[in-house]
Amino acid sequence: MSSYNILLLGSGGRECTLAWKLKQSPLCGNLYIAPGNAGTAAYGTNLPFAVSDFEAVKKACLDLQIDILFPGSEEPLVLGIYDFVKNDEALKHIMVAGPSKDGAQLEGSKAFSKKFMQRHHIPTAAYREFDDGNFDEGIQYLQQHSLPVVLKADGLAAGKGVVIAQSTAEAVETFTSMIKEAQFGDASKTVVVEAFLSGIELSVFAMTDGSNYVLLPEAKDYKRIGEGDTGPNTGGMGAISPVPFANGAFMQKIIDRIVVPTVNGLRSENIVYHGFIFFGLINVDGEPYVIEYNCRMGDPETEVVMPRLENDLVELIVKMHETKLNEVTVQHSPKAACTVMLVSEGYPGSYPKGRVMTGLENVKGSILFHAGTAQKDNDVVTSGGRVIAVTSYGDTLKEALSVSYANAEKIQYDGKYYRRDIGYEF
Ligand code: AMP
Ligand code: GLY
C-alpha cells in the first residue's frame, strides 16, 4: 500500500486535531506541520514558516516530496494556494485539500457568497451591497431598515468584520467608518447589509470533489467569551457534536435546500472545488438559513468533528482529489463529543504569553489538542489567546462534558479561563 507525505498548514487547535487524525491513517507517510505548535510536534515535524509564505511552501513541498498539501485556515486558500500549486509544473501533481481561489471566495468575499446564494436560491438573510459609489443610498437603506441590522465587511477581517447594530445611529456610524475610514482596511471597502436572523446556530461540514459530497458530523460552537453567550466574540470557546436539534428531518432540509444546491452551483459555474465547505447555519423556527460559508474546517468544531469521524481522513482526501467521493460511505461515531477551550486571561483582547503550563500529564480520558502553545526548553508555555482544547467522548453529551471539565481543572497556568457552560442549552 502506498503512503502519502503530507504538509499541513496552520498552528491552531484545528491543525493539532487534523494532525492527530491524519497520523492515525495507514496511508499517512511523513507528516509536517507549518508552523505547528507544541501539540502538533507529537504527530509530525513542525516547520518554521508562515502559512502565507508560498515560496517556503513550495520549497518544503519539493524538498520533502509532499503528496498532499492541506491548508487548515482560510488565509492561504483565499490568497490562492491551490492555483499557485496547480500552475507550477513542479508542484501540480500535489493534491490540495482545499478549493481554488475562486472557490475560496465563498469565504473571502461576503458579497460574492450572497450573490452566489441568490443565484442558486439558497436560503439566507435578505441583503444589499454598498461601497463608496452608492454610499448615500446605503445610509438611506439603513435609516429605514428594521433593527437589529447586520453589517459585514466584504473581505477577510480576522473574524471581526461583522457588526450587529442595535440602533440606526450605531448602524450609520459603523457603515461610515467601514467604508469611509477603512475600519477593516480594504476588507470593508464593500459592505453587506443584511437582515438579522433570530435562532440557534450550528455548523455543518461537507467534503466535496466538485461532483459528489460527503457530510461530516455537525457541530455547534460557543463564540462568546462569557457564560450564557455574553461578552465579545472569540474564535470559539468550545464545541459539541452531535447537535441535539439537528435531527433527521432538519438535516434533510439542510441537504436539500443548502448542501446540494451549493455543490451543484459550484459545478455549474465551473468553480474548481476539491475541499471542505463549512456551512454556518441558523435554525429559524425549524427552517435552516445560511449565515456564512467558510472554505475550510471550523475551529474549535474540528476538535469534535474529527474525533467523531470514523473514516480514514487521508483516504477521504485522496478520493476527493480523484473525484471519487461517491465511492465512500462516511461513518459518524454514535458517541457524543465535546471540547472545552482553555484560554489566556484578557482574551479576546490582549493577553500575556509565555506562562508555563503544568499538569498536562495528569489528564485522563480526554484528548488535548494544543492551540496557542509553544515548547520552551523543557516546558510547554502559553503562546496564544486560545491555549488548549480539552476534548472528550461520552455516551451522552453530559457525560463527555463532565470528563472535559474534570480534566480542565488539572491543567494549570497563570490566568487560565474557560467557560463552564459549554452545551448548557441541551
Ligand atoms: P460571520 O462572520 O458571518 O460568521 O458572522 C459572525 C457572527 O455574527 C455569526 O456567527 C452570527 O452569530 C452573527 N451573524 C452574522 N450574520 C447574522 C444574521 N444575518 N443574523 C443574525 N446573526 C448574524
Ligand atoms: N468556529 C468558527 C470558525 O471556525 O470560523
Tab-separated table of C-alpha atoms in Angstrom, residues 27 34 83 89 123 161 166 177 188 192 227 241 253 275 277 330 352 361:
chain	number	residue	atom	x	y	z
A	27	LEU	CA	-1.866	5.941	4.332
A	34	ALA	CA	3.930	24.584	9.318
A	83	ASP	CA	-3.843	27.931	-8.053
A	89	GLU	CA	4.948	22.405	-13.278
A	123	PRO	CA	-31.952	30.426	1.916
A	161	GLY	CA	-15.787	42.201	10.327
A	166	GLN	CA	-28.862	47.636	17.751
A	177	SER	CA	-16.330	54.008	9.421
A	188	SER	CA	-14.545	46.943	4.360
A	192	VAL	CA	-23.022	43.784	3.007
A	227	GLU	CA	-21.072	32.266	30.107
A	241	SER	CA	-21.241	17.218	18.414
A	253	LYS	CA	-33.811	20.260	4.800
A	275	GLY	CA	-12.228	20.751	-0.395
A	277	ILE	CA	-17.314	23.513	2.859
A	330	VAL	CA	-18.921	8.187	5.872
A	352	PRO	CA	0.078	37.501	28.282
A	361	GLU	CA	0.316	14.663	32.191
